[in-house]
CSV table of C-alpha atoms in Angstrom, one decimal:
chain,number,residue,atom,x,y,z
B,1286,MET,CA,46.7,20.4,9.1
B,1287,PRO,CA,47.1,16.6,9.0
B,1288,PRO,CA,49.2,15.1,6.2
B,1289,GLY,CA,47.2,14.3,3.1
B,1290,ILE,CA,44.2,16.5,4.1
B,1291,SER,CA,43.7,19.7,2.1
B,1292,SER,CA,41.5,22.7,2.7
B,1293,SER,CA,39.2,21.6,0.0
B,1294,ASP,CA,38.3,18.5,2.0
B,1295,PHE,CA,36.9,20.8,4.8
B,1296,TYR,CA,35.0,22.8,2.2
B,1297,TYR,CA,33.2,19.7,0.9
B,1298,ILE,CA,32.2,18.6,4.4
B,1299,LEU,CA,30.9,22.1,5.2
B,1300,PRO,CA,27.3,20.8,5.9
B,1301,GLU,CA,28.6,18.3,8.5
B,1302,LEU,CA,30.7,21.0,10.1
B,1303,VAL,CA,27.8,23.4,10.2
B,1304,LEU,CA,25.6,20.8,11.8
B,1305,THR,CA,28.2,20.0,14.4
B,1306,GLY,CA,28.5,23.6,15.3
B,1307,GLY,CA,24.8,23.9,15.5
B,1308,ALA,CA,24.7,20.9,17.9
B,1309,LEU,CA,27.3,22.6,20.2
B,1310,LEU,CA,25.3,25.9,20.0
B,1311,VAL,CA,22.2,24.1,21.3
B,1312,LEU,CA,24.2,22.9,24.4
B,1313,VAL,CA,25.5,26.5,25.0
B,1314,ALA,CA,22.0,27.9,24.5
B,1315,ASP,CA,20.6,25.3,27.0
B,1316,VAL,CA,23.0,26.5,29.7
B,1317,VAL,CA,22.3,30.2,29.0
B,1318,ILE,CA,18.5,29.8,28.9
B,1319,GLY,CA,18.6,27.5,32.0
B,1320,GLY,CA,20.6,30.0,33.9
B,1321,ARG,CA,18.2,32.8,33.2
B,1322,VAL,CA,15.3,30.7,34.2
B,1323,SER,CA,16.9,29.8,37.5
B,1324,LEU,CA,17.6,33.5,38.3
B,1325,ALA,CA,13.9,34.3,37.9
B,1326,SER,CA,13.1,32.5,41.2
B,1327,ASN,CA,10.0,34.7,41.9
B,1328,ARG,CA,8.5,34.0,38.6
B,1329,ARG,CA,7.0,30.9,37.0
B,1330,PRO,CA,9.8,29.2,35.0
B,1331,VAL,CA,9.5,29.6,31.3
B,1332,PRO,CA,9.6,26.3,29.4
B,1333,ARG,CA,13.0,25.9,27.6
B,1334,ALA,CA,11.7,23.5,24.9
B,1335,LEU,CA,10.4,26.3,22.6
B,1336,PRO,CA,13.4,28.6,22.4
B,1337,LEU,CA,15.8,25.7,22.2
B,1338,ALA,CA,13.6,24.2,19.4
B,1339,TRP,CA,14.1,27.5,17.4
B,1340,VAL,CA,17.9,27.3,18.0
B,1341,THR,CA,17.8,23.7,16.7
B,1342,LEU,CA,15.7,24.6,13.7
B,1343,LEU,CA,18.2,27.4,13.0
B,1344,ALA,CA,21.0,24.9,13.0
B,1345,ILE,CA,19.1,22.6,10.6
B,1346,GLY,CA,18.2,25.5,8.3
B,1347,ALA,CA,21.9,26.6,8.2
B,1348,THR,CA,22.9,23.1,7.3
B,1349,ALA,CA,20.3,22.9,4.5
B,1350,VAL,CA,21.6,26.3,3.1
B,1351,SER,CA,25.2,25.0,3.2
B,1352,LEU,CA,24.1,22.1,0.9
B,1353,LEU,CA,23.2,24.5,-1.9
B,1354,PRO,CA,26.8,24.8,-3.4
B,1355,PHE,CA,27.0,21.0,-3.9
B,1356,GLY,CA,23.9,20.5,-6.0
B,1357,SER,CA,25.8,19.2,-9.1
B,1358,THR,CA,29.1,18.2,-7.3
B,1359,ARG,CA,30.5,14.7,-7.7
B,1360,VAL,CA,33.8,14.3,-5.9
B,1361,GLU,CA,35.5,12.0,-3.4
B,1362,VAL,CA,36.8,13.6,-0.3
B,1363,ALA,CA,39.8,12.7,1.9
B,1364,HIS,CA,41.3,10.0,-0.3
B,1365,GLY,CA,38.0,8.2,-1.0
B,1366,LEU,CA,36.5,8.2,2.5
B,1367,LEU,CA,33.5,10.3,1.6
B,1368,ALA,CA,31.5,11.0,-1.6
B,1369,VAL,CA,29.9,14.3,-2.2
B,1370,ASP,CA,27.3,13.6,-4.9
B,1371,GLN,CA,23.6,14.0,-5.7
B,1372,PHE,CA,22.8,10.6,-4.2
B,1373,ALA,CA,24.2,11.7,-0.8
B,1374,LEU,CA,22.6,15.2,-1.2
B,1375,PHE,CA,19.1,13.7,-1.7
B,1376,PHE,CA,19.4,11.7,1.5
B,1377,LYS,CA,20.8,14.6,3.5
B,1378,ILE,CA,17.7,16.6,2.5
B,1379,VAL,CA,15.5,13.8,3.7
B,1380,PHE,CA,17.4,13.6,7.1
B,1381,LEU,CA,17.2,17.4,7.7
B,1382,MET,CA,13.6,17.5,6.8
B,1383,ALA,CA,12.8,14.6,9.1
B,1384,ALA,CA,14.8,16.2,11.9
B,1385,ALA,CA,13.0,19.6,11.5
B,1386,ILE,CA,9.6,18.0,11.7
B,1387,THR,CA,10.7,15.9,14.7
B,1388,VAL,CA,11.8,19.0,16.5
B,1389,LEU,CA,8.5,20.7,15.9
B,1390,MET,CA,6.7,17.6,17.1
B,1391,SER,CA,8.8,17.6,20.2
B,1392,VAL,CA,7.8,21.0,21.5
B,1393,PRO,CA,4.4,20.0,22.9
B,1394,TYR,CA,5.7,16.5,23.8
B,1395,LEU,CA,8.5,18.0,26.0
B,1396,HIS,CA,6.0,20.4,27.6
B,1397,VAL,CA,4.0,17.4,28.9
B,1398,GLU,CA,7.2,15.4,29.8
B,1399,ALA,CA,8.5,18.2,32.0
B,1400,ALA,CA,11.1,16.0,33.7
B,1401,THR,CA,13.3,15.9,30.5
B,1402,SER,CA,16.2,18.1,29.5
B,1403,PRO,CA,15.3,19.7,26.2
B,1404,GLY,CA,18.9,20.9,25.5
B,1405,GLU,CA,20.4,17.4,25.6
B,1406,TYR,CA,17.4,16.0,23.7
B,1407,TYR,CA,17.8,18.4,20.7
B,1408,PHE,CA,21.6,18.0,20.8
B,1409,LEU,CA,21.2,14.2,20.4
B,1410,ILE,CA,18.7,14.7,17.5
B,1411,LEU,CA,21.3,16.7,15.7
B,1412,CYS,CA,24.0,14.1,16.5
B,1413,ALA,CA,21.8,11.4,15.1
B,1414,THR,CA,21.3,13.5,12.0
B,1415,LEU,CA,25.0,14.0,11.6
B,1416,GLY,CA,25.6,10.3,11.7
B,1417,MET,CA,23.0,9.8,9.0
B,1418,MET,CA,24.6,12.4,6.8
B,1419,ILE,CA,28.0,10.6,7.1
B,1420,MET,CA,26.4,7.3,6.3
B,1421,ALA,CA,24.8,8.6,3.1
B,1422,GLY,CA,28.1,9.9,1.8
B,1423,GLY,CA,30.3,7.1,3.1
B,1424,ILE,CA,32.0,5.1,0.3
B,1425,ASP,CA,34.5,3.5,2.7
B,1426,LEU,CA,33.6,0.9,5.3
B,1427,ILE,CA,35.4,2.9,8.1
B,1428,THR,CA,33.4,6.0,7.2
B,1429,ILE,CA,30.1,4.1,7.1
B,1430,PHE,CA,30.9,2.5,10.5
B,1431,ILE,CA,31.6,5.9,12.1
B,1432,GLY,CA,28.4,7.4,10.8
B,1433,LEU,CA,26.4,4.3,11.9
B,1434,GLU,CA,27.7,4.4,15.4
B,1435,THR,CA,27.2,8.2,15.7
B,1436,MET,CA,23.6,7.7,14.7
B,1437,ALA,CA,23.1,4.5,16.8
B,1438,ILE,CA,24.5,5.8,20.1
B,1439,ALA,CA,22.4,9.0,19.9
B,1440,PHE,CA,19.3,6.8,19.3
B,1441,TYR,CA,20.2,4.4,22.2
B,1442,ILE,CA,20.1,7.4,24.6
B,1443,LEU,CA,17.0,9.0,23.0
B,1444,ALA,CA,15.0,5.8,23.2
B,1445,GLY,CA,15.4,5.8,27.0
B,1446,PHE,CA,15.2,9.6,27.4
B,1447,ILE,CA,12.1,9.6,29.6
B,1448,LYS,CA,13.9,8.2,32.6
B,1449,PRO,CA,10.8,7.9,34.9
B,1450,SER,CA,9.1,5.7,32.3
B,1451,GLN,CA,9.7,1.9,32.6
B,1452,ARG,CA,8.7,1.4,29.0
B,1453,SER,CA,11.3,3.9,27.8
B,1454,ASN,CA,14.0,2.3,29.9
B,1455,GLU,CA,13.1,-1.1,28.6
B,1456,ALA,CA,13.1,0.1,25.0
B,1457,ALA,CA,16.6,1.6,25.4
B,1458,VAL,CA,18.0,-1.6,26.9
B,1459,LYS,CA,16.5,-3.8,24.2
B,1460,TYR,CA,17.6,-1.5,21.4
B,1461,PHE,CA,21.2,-1.2,22.8
B,1462,LEU,CA,21.7,-5.0,23.4
B,1463,LEU,CA,20.3,-6.1,20.0
B,1464,GLY,CA,22.0,-3.2,18.2
B,1465,ALA,CA,25.4,-4.2,19.7
B,1466,PHE,CA,24.8,-7.8,18.7
B,1467,SER,CA,23.8,-6.9,15.1
B,1468,LEU,CA,26.8,-4.5,14.8
B,1469,GLY,CA,29.1,-7.4,15.6
B,1470,ILE,CA,27.6,-9.4,12.8
B,1471,LEU,CA,27.9,-6.5,10.4
B,1472,LEU,CA,31.5,-5.8,11.4
B,1473,TYR,CA,32.4,-9.5,10.9
B,1474,GLY,CA,31.0,-9.3,7.4
B,1475,MET,CA,32.9,-6.1,6.7
B,1476,SER,CA,36.1,-7.5,8.0
B,1477,LEU,CA,35.8,-10.4,5.6
B,1478,MET,CA,35.3,-8.0,2.8
B,1479,TYR,CA,38.4,-6.1,3.8
B,1480,GLY,CA,40.4,-9.3,4.2
B,1481,LEU,CA,39.5,-10.5,0.7
B,1482,SER,CA,40.0,-7.2,-1.1
B,1483,GLY,CA,42.8,-5.6,0.9
B,1484,THR,CA,40.9,-2.3,0.9
B,1485,THR,CA,38.0,-0.6,2.8
B,1486,ASN,CA,37.0,1.6,-0.2
B,1487,LEU,CA,33.8,0.3,-1.7
B,1488,ARG,CA,34.5,1.5,-5.3
B,1489,GLN,CA,37.9,-0.2,-5.3
B,1490,MET,CA,36.3,-3.4,-3.9
B,1491,ALA,CA,33.9,-3.5,-6.9
B,1492,THR,CA,36.7,-4.2,-9.3
B,1493,LEU,CA,38.8,-6.4,-7.0
B,1494,PHE,CA,35.9,-8.8,-6.3
B,1495,VAL,CA,35.4,-9.5,-10.0
B,1496,GLY,CA,36.2,-13.2,-10.5
B,1497,GLN,CA,35.7,-14.1,-6.8
B,1498,GLU,CA,32.0,-14.6,-7.1
B,1499,ARG,CA,32.2,-18.3,-6.0
B,1500,ASP,CA,34.5,-17.7,-3.1
B,1501,PRO,CA,32.6,-19.1,-0.1
B,1502,ARG,CA,34.3,-16.6,2.2
B,1503,LEU,CA,32.8,-13.7,0.1
B,1504,VAL,CA,29.4,-15.4,0.1
B,1505,LEU,CA,29.6,-15.6,3.9
B,1506,ALA,CA,30.6,-11.9,4.0
B,1507,VAL,CA,27.5,-11.0,1.9
B,1508,ILE,CA,25.2,-13.1,4.2
B,1509,LEU,CA,26.6,-11.4,7.4
B,1510,VAL,CA,26.3,-7.9,5.9
B,1511,VAL,CA,22.8,-8.6,4.8
B,1512,ALA,CA,22.0,-9.7,8.4
B,1513,GLY,CA,23.6,-6.7,9.9
B,1514,VAL,CA,21.9,-4.2,7.6
B,1515,GLY,CA,18.6,-6.2,8.0
B,1516,PHE,CA,18.6,-5.2,11.7
B,1517,LYS,CA,19.0,-1.5,10.9
B,1518,ILE,CA,16.1,-1.5,8.5
B,1519,ALA,CA,13.9,-3.8,10.7
B,1520,ALA,CA,13.6,-6.5,8.1
B,1521,VAL,CA,12.3,-10.0,9.1
B,1522,PRO,CA,13.8,-12.0,10.8
B,1523,PHE,CA,15.8,-9.2,12.3
B,1524,HIS,CA,12.8,-7.1,13.3
B,1525,MET,CA,12.2,-8.3,16.9
B,1526,TRP,CA,13.4,-5.1,18.5
B,1527,ALA,CA,11.2,-2.7,16.5
B,1528,PRO,CA,7.7,-3.1,18.2
B,1529,ASP,CA,9.0,-2.8,21.7
B,1530,VAL,CA,11.4,0.1,21.0
B,1531,TYR,CA,8.8,2.0,19.0
B,1532,GLU,CA,6.2,1.6,21.8
B,1533,GLY,CA,8.5,2.5,24.6
B,1534,ALA,CA,10.6,5.4,23.1
B,1535,PRO,CA,9.4,9.0,23.2
B,1536,THR,CA,6.9,9.4,20.4
B,1537,PRO,CA,8.8,12.0,18.4
B,1538,ILE,CA,11.9,9.8,18.7
B,1539,THR,CA,9.9,6.8,17.5
B,1540,ALA,CA,8.9,8.8,14.4
B,1541,PHE,CA,12.5,10.0,13.7
B,1542,LEU,CA,13.8,6.5,14.2
B,1543,SER,CA,11.3,5.0,11.9
B,1544,VAL,CA,12.1,7.5,9.1
B,1545,GLY,CA,15.6,8.8,9.6
B,1546,SER,CA,17.3,5.6,10.7
B,1547,LYS,CA,15.6,3.6,8.0
B,1548,ALA,CA,16.5,6.1,5.2
B,1549,ALA,CA,20.2,6.2,6.4
B,1550,SER,CA,20.3,2.4,6.6
B,1551,PHE,CA,18.9,2.1,3.0
B,1552,ALA,CA,21.5,4.6,1.8
B,1553,MET,CA,24.2,2.5,3.5
B,1554,LEU,CA,22.7,-0.6,1.9
B,1555,ILE,CA,22.8,0.9,-1.6
B,1556,ARG,CA,26.4,2.0,-1.1
B,1557,ILE,CA,27.6,-1.3,0.1
B,1558,PHE,CA,25.8,-3.6,-2.3
B,1559,LEU,CA,25.4,-1.6,-5.5
B,1560,GLU,CA,28.8,0.2,-5.3
B,1561,GLY,CA,30.9,-2.3,-3.4
B,1562,LEU,CA,29.5,-5.7,-4.2
B,1563,PRO,CA,28.0,-5.6,-7.8
B,1564,ALA,CA,29.9,-8.7,-8.7
B,1565,MET,CA,27.9,-10.6,-6.1
B,1566,SER,CA,24.5,-9.3,-7.3
B,1567,ALA,CA,23.1,-12.7,-8.0
B,1568,ASP,CA,23.6,-13.8,-4.4
B,1569,TRP,CA,22.4,-10.7,-2.6
B,1570,ARG,CA,19.5,-10.1,-4.9
B,1571,LEU,CA,18.3,-13.6,-4.1
B,1572,LEU,CA,18.7,-13.0,-0.4
B,1573,PHE,CA,16.9,-9.6,-0.5
B,1574,GLU,CA,14.1,-11.1,-2.6
B,1575,ALA,CA,13.3,-13.7,0.1
B,1576,VAL,CA,13.7,-11.1,2.9
B,1577,ALA,CA,11.4,-8.6,1.1
B,1578,ILE,CA,8.6,-11.2,0.7
B,1579,VAL,CA,8.8,-12.4,4.3
B,1580,THR,CA,9.1,-8.9,5.7
B,1581,MET,CA,6.1,-7.5,3.8
B,1582,THR,CA,3.9,-10.5,4.8
B,1583,VAL,CA,5.0,-10.8,8.5
B,1584,GLY,CA,4.8,-7.0,9.1
B,1585,ASN,CA,1.3,-6.7,7.7
B,1586,VAL,CA,-0.1,-9.8,9.3
B,1587,ALA,CA,1.3,-8.9,12.7
B,1588,ALA,CA,-0.1,-5.4,12.5
B,1589,LEU,CA,-3.7,-6.7,12.0
B,1590,THR,CA,-4.0,-7.7,15.7
B,1591,GLN,CA,-2.4,-4.6,17.4
B,1592,SER,CA,-4.5,-2.3,19.6
B,1593,ASN,CA,-1.5,0.0,20.4
B,1594,VAL,CA,-1.1,2.5,17.5
B,1595,LYS,CA,2.7,2.8,18.0
B,1596,ARG,CA,3.1,-1.0,17.8
B,1597,MET,CA,0.8,-1.1,14.8
B,1598,LEU,CA,2.9,1.6,13.0
B,1599,ALA,CA,6.0,-0.4,14.0
B,1600,TYR,CA,4.8,-3.5,12.2
B,1601,SER,CA,3.7,-1.2,9.4
B,1602,SER,CA,7.2,0.2,9.2
B,1603,ILE,CA,8.5,-3.4,9.0
B,1604,ALA,CA,6.2,-4.0,6.1
B,1605,HIS,CA,7.3,-0.8,4.4
B,1606,ALA,CA,10.9,-2.0,4.7
B,1607,GLY,CA,9.9,-5.0,2.6
B,1608,TYR,CA,8.3,-2.7,0.0
B,1609,LEU,CA,11.6,-0.7,-0.2
B,1610,LEU,CA,13.6,-3.8,-0.7
B,1611,ILE,CA,11.8,-4.3,-4.0
B,1612,GLY,CA,13.8,-1.4,-5.4
B,1613,VAL,CA,17.0,-3.0,-4.2
B,1614,VAL,CA,16.1,-6.3,-5.7
B,1615,ALA,CA,15.4,-4.7,-9.0
B,1616,GLY,CA,18.9,-3.4,-8.9
B,1617,THR,CA,18.4,-1.0,-11.8
B,1618,SER,CA,18.5,2.8,-11.9
B,1619,ARG,CA,14.8,2.9,-11.9
B,1620,GLY,CA,14.7,0.6,-8.9
B,1621,VAL,CA,17.0,2.8,-6.9
B,1622,THR,CA,15.0,5.9,-8.0
B,1623,ALA,CA,11.7,4.3,-6.9
B,1624,MET,CA,13.2,3.4,-3.5
B,1625,MET,CA,14.5,7.0,-3.0
B,1626,ILE,CA,11.1,8.4,-4.0
B,1627,TYR,CA,9.3,6.1,-1.6
B,1628,LEU,CA,11.6,6.9,1.3
B,1629,PHE,CA,11.0,10.6,0.7
B,1630,VAL,CA,7.2,10.4,0.6
B,1631,TYR,CA,7.1,7.8,3.4
B,1632,SER,CA,8.9,10.3,5.7
B,1633,PHE,CA,6.0,12.7,5.5
B,1634,MET,CA,3.2,10.3,6.0
B,1635,GLN,CA,5.0,8.4,8.8
B,1636,LEU,CA,6.0,11.5,10.7
B,1637,GLY,CA,2.5,12.9,10.3
B,1638,ALA,CA,0.9,9.8,11.7
B,1639,PHE,CA,3.2,10.0,14.8
B,1640,ALA,CA,2.5,13.7,15.1
B,1641,ILE,CA,-1.2,12.8,15.7
B,1642,ILE,CA,-0.1,10.5,18.5
B,1643,VAL,CA,1.9,13.4,20.0
B,1644,LEU,CA,-1.3,15.5,19.8
B,1645,LEU,CA,-3.2,12.9,21.8
B,1646,ARG,CA,-0.6,12.8,24.6
B,1647,ARG,CA,-1.9,15.0,27.5
B,1648,GLN,CA,-1.4,15.0,31.2
B,1649,ASP,CA,-4.3,12.6,31.7
B,1650,VAL,CA,-4.0,10.5,28.5
B,1651,ILE,CA,-1.0,8.6,27.1
B,1652,GLY,CA,-2.7,8.7,23.6
B,1653,ASP,CA,-1.2,5.7,21.9
B,1654,GLU,CA,-4.1,3.3,22.0
B,1655,LEU,CA,-6.7,2.9,19.3
B,1656,LYS,CA,-9.5,3.9,21.8
B,1657,ASP,CA,-7.8,7.3,22.3
B,1658,LEU,CA,-8.6,8.1,18.7
B,1659,SER,CA,-12.3,7.5,19.2
B,1660,GLY,CA,-14.4,10.5,18.0
B,1661,LEU,CA,-11.4,12.5,17.0
B,1662,HIS,CA,-13.4,14.0,14.1
B,1663,VAL,CA,-15.6,15.7,16.6
B,1664,ARG,CA,-12.9,16.7,19.1
B,1665,ASN,CA,-10.4,17.9,16.4
B,1666,PRO,CA,-11.6,17.8,12.8
B,1667,PHE,CA,-8.3,18.9,11.3
B,1668,ALA,CA,-6.3,16.2,13.1
B,1669,ALA,CA,-8.8,13.5,12.1
B,1670,PHE,CA,-8.6,14.6,8.4
B,1671,ALA,CA,-4.8,14.7,8.6
B,1672,MET,CA,-4.7,11.2,10.0
B,1673,LEU,CA,-7.1,10.0,7.3
B,1674,VAL,CA,-4.7,11.4,4.7
B,1675,PHE,CA,-1.7,9.6,6.2
B,1676,MET,CA,-3.5,6.3,6.6
B,1677,LEU,CA,-4.7,6.4,3.0
B,1678,SER,CA,-1.2,7.2,1.8
B,1679,LEU,CA,0.4,4.5,3.9
B,1680,GLY,CA,-2.1,2.1,2.3
B,1681,GLY,CA,-1.3,3.2,-1.2
B,1682,ILE,CA,-4.6,4.8,-2.1
B,1683,PRO,CA,-4.6,7.5,-4.9
B,1684,PRO,CA,-4.2,10.4,-5.2
B,1685,THR,CA,-1.8,10.4,-2.3
B,1686,ALA,CA,2.0,10.2,-2.4
B,1687,GLY,CA,2.0,6.7,-1.0
B,1688,PHE,CA,0.2,5.4,-4.1
B,1689,MET,CA,2.8,7.0,-6.4
B,1690,GLY,CA,5.6,5.6,-4.4
B,1691,LYS,CA,4.3,2.0,-4.6
B,1692,PHE,CA,3.4,2.4,-8.2
B,1693,TRP,CA,7.1,3.2,-9.0
B,1694,LEU,CA,8.4,0.4,-6.8
B,1695,PHE,CA,6.1,-2.3,-8.3
B,1696,GLY,CA,6.8,-0.9,-11.8
B,1697,ALA,CA,10.5,-1.3,-11.2
B,1698,ALA,CA,10.0,-4.9,-10.1
B,1699,ILE,CA,8.0,-5.7,-13.2
B,1700,GLU,CA,10.5,-4.0,-15.5
B,1701,SER,CA,13.3,-6.2,-14.0
B,1702,GLY,CA,11.3,-9.3,-14.4
B,1703,TYR,CA,10.2,-9.8,-10.8
B,1704,TYR,CA,6.5,-10.2,-11.5
B,1705,TRP,CA,5.7,-12.3,-8.5
B,1706,LEU,CA,7.4,-9.9,-6.2
B,1707,ALA,CA,5.2,-7.1,-7.5
B,1708,VAL,CA,2.1,-9.2,-7.1
B,1709,ILE,CA,3.0,-10.1,-3.5
B,1710,GLY,CA,3.6,-6.4,-2.9
B,1711,VAL,CA,0.1,-5.5,-4.2
B,1712,LEU,CA,-1.6,-8.2,-2.2
B,1713,ASN,CA,0.2,-7.1,1.0
B,1714,SER,CA,-0.9,-3.5,0.3
B,1715,ALA,CA,-4.5,-4.8,0.2
B,1716,VAL,CA,-4.0,-6.6,3.5
B,1717,SER,CA,-2.6,-3.4,5.1
B,1718,LEU,CA,-5.7,-1.5,4.3
B,1719,TYR,CA,-7.6,-3.4,7.1
B,1720,TYR,CA,-5.6,-1.9,9.9
B,1721,TYR,CA,-5.2,1.5,8.3
B,1722,VAL,CA,-9.0,1.7,7.8
B,1723,ARG,CA,-9.5,0.5,11.4
B,1724,ILE,CA,-7.9,3.7,12.6
B,1725,VAL,CA,-10.2,5.7,10.4
B,1726,VAL,CA,-13.2,3.8,11.8
B,1727,PHE,CA,-12.2,4.7,15.4
B,1728,MET,CA,-11.8,8.4,14.5
B,1729,TYR,CA,-15.1,8.8,12.5
B,1730,VAL,CA,-17.4,6.0,13.8
B,1731,LYS,CA,-16.6,5.3,17.4
B,1732,LYS,CA,-18.0,7.5,20.2
B,1733,GLU,CA,-15.8,10.1,22.0
B,1734,THR,CA,-13.7,9.1,25.0
B,1735,ALA,CA,-13.3,10.9,28.2
B,1736,GLY,CA,-10.3,13.1,29.0
B,1737,SER,CA,-9.1,16.6,28.2
B,1738,GLU,CA,-9.5,17.8,24.6
B,1739,PRO,CA,-6.5,17.6,22.3
B,1740,THR,CA,-5.3,21.0,21.2
B,1741,ILE,CA,-2.8,21.8,18.4
B,1742,GLY,CA,-0.1,24.4,19.2
B,1743,PRO,CA,1.7,26.4,16.5
B,1744,ALA,CA,4.7,24.1,16.3
B,1745,LEU,CA,2.6,20.9,15.9
B,1746,SER,CA,0.3,22.7,13.5
B,1747,LEU,CA,3.2,23.6,11.3
B,1748,ALA,CA,4.5,20.0,11.3
B,1749,LEU,CA,1.1,18.6,10.5
B,1750,GLY,CA,0.5,21.2,7.8
B,1751,VAL,CA,3.8,20.4,6.0
B,1752,ALA,CA,3.2,16.7,6.2
B,1753,VAL,CA,-0.4,16.9,4.8
B,1754,LEU,CA,0.6,19.2,2.0
B,1755,ALA,CA,3.5,17.1,1.0
B,1756,THR,CA,1.5,13.8,1.1
B,1757,LEU,CA,-1.2,15.3,-1.1
B,1758,GLY,CA,1.0,17.5,-3.2
B,1759,LEU,CA,3.5,14.8,-4.1
B,1760,GLY,CA,0.6,12.5,-5.0
B,1761,VAL,CA,-0.9,15.0,-7.4
B,1762,TYR,CA,2.3,16.3,-8.9
B,1763,PRO,CA,5.2,13.9,-8.4
B,1764,ARG,CA,7.2,14.7,-11.6
B,1765,LEU,CA,9.7,17.1,-10.0
B,1766,LEU,CA,10.5,14.6,-7.2
B,1767,PHE,CA,10.9,11.8,-9.8
B,1768,GLU,CA,13.4,13.9,-11.9
B,1769,ILE,CA,15.5,14.8,-8.8
B,1770,ALA,CA,15.5,11.2,-7.5
B,1771,ASP,CA,16.4,9.8,-11.0
B,1772,ALA,CA,19.3,12.3,-11.4
B,1773,SER,CA,20.5,11.4,-7.9
B,1774,ALA,CA,20.4,7.7,-8.5
B,1775,ARG,CA,22.5,8.0,-11.6
B,1776,THR,CA,25.4,9.5,-9.7
B,1777,LEU,CA,26.2,6.2,-8.0
B,1778,GLY,CA,29.9,5.5,-8.7
B,1779,VAL,CA,31.9,3.1,-10.7
B,1780,ALA,CA,30.4,-0.2,-12.0
B,1781,GLY,CA,27.5,0.0,-9.5
B,1782,LEU,CA,24.3,-0.1,-11.5
B,1783,THR,CA,25.9,-1.1,-14.8
B,1784,ALA,CA,27.4,-4.3,-13.4
B,1785,VAL,CA,24.2,-5.2,-11.6
B,1786,ILE,CA,22.1,-4.7,-14.8
B,1787,ARG,CA,24.5,-7.0,-16.7
């Protein structure tokens, strides 16, 4: 055993170890199942996506079970490299839930895209999830960087996974080049933070930076880190990659990227700024306030003119990043709680919306244009109803979960004195209703289009059912979620929230 590492450290990272083992199991299962299929040369090959999906879901389920012993734990592991607390636990549940729904969505998608290798595909989804879990628990710049790169590299490959598709290849190249550029900016900011404090531990930085608020080098570090994190959450003006990548990547991966990567990046943002840089709160709150306003406005205005549903949801995702930044700007426990609640409910409605696009993808139809939704209420009434629920929730209409999420976010802004920020958020939500209702109009008013009928298989039915129930259920009874998120937000370490409030 390496010096300074105890057996208890391995106990506290049990969920990450289980997920790593599950990812390796998927690769082994892919080889075994592939070998059996190749031996059956006189028979029609059995699709490998479904059995491998069950293996992947088994790995995700085992990881979720391994989280149970840490429900009330609050410790630092490996000399302060990783925190095991309720804040990290909350986000890990979000990541695992998003990964499970993505796997279910992928079964029919991979059946159509027969040229892909499902074993590698599911393996990379689990690798991306592993990186997210490390990011959520990271309280050291080195740990955060390792988690970020684990997630990013997996997504670079997944974005270009449909090799025959030119759009998929283009998405992967753009995402990789811009991601590498933004990473350099982020690392430059982190290196300045390390140079000025002499440590990479965020909780130690919080005390060491007290009294250095006016140091121009630290101000530069804050600006660079805001820019680097801004790319990961697709905030304006660092959003230029999102529409092209969302459109070109495989649809389930687009869904996972828009939910999992965004949630992990916001967890990283909270760790860095509220736990590591509370002394600089005046500077970064001002920056994030400006970014939030511009991001909400640009995202919603750009979405108004889109005819491709994936690009429309990409700009919608950019706008939602602006809403989420309101909780960061508030900087209070309620603000962080509201941000966590919104991320949780946003995951269901966003994944559900992309699941409908997966449903529309058939051999003769790509399914990501507005016209492909025409007459959906006649062709598949349940799918049309589900999409209606998701659009209303994304627009913030009661009694959906999206309304409750925005209610808490705007309430946190008002409580902290950011009245204009809340007003701008409400106005932007009103603007967004135009393009969300536009989708509903195509489903319920426009005439049917030609092409094969969309059918929902068992896996996609389960994914849609969970998303619809969660979107409606959390809108009607959100109290339990609020209590869990509030308790999780209060486990943030050291001076974090207290210093920001003062």
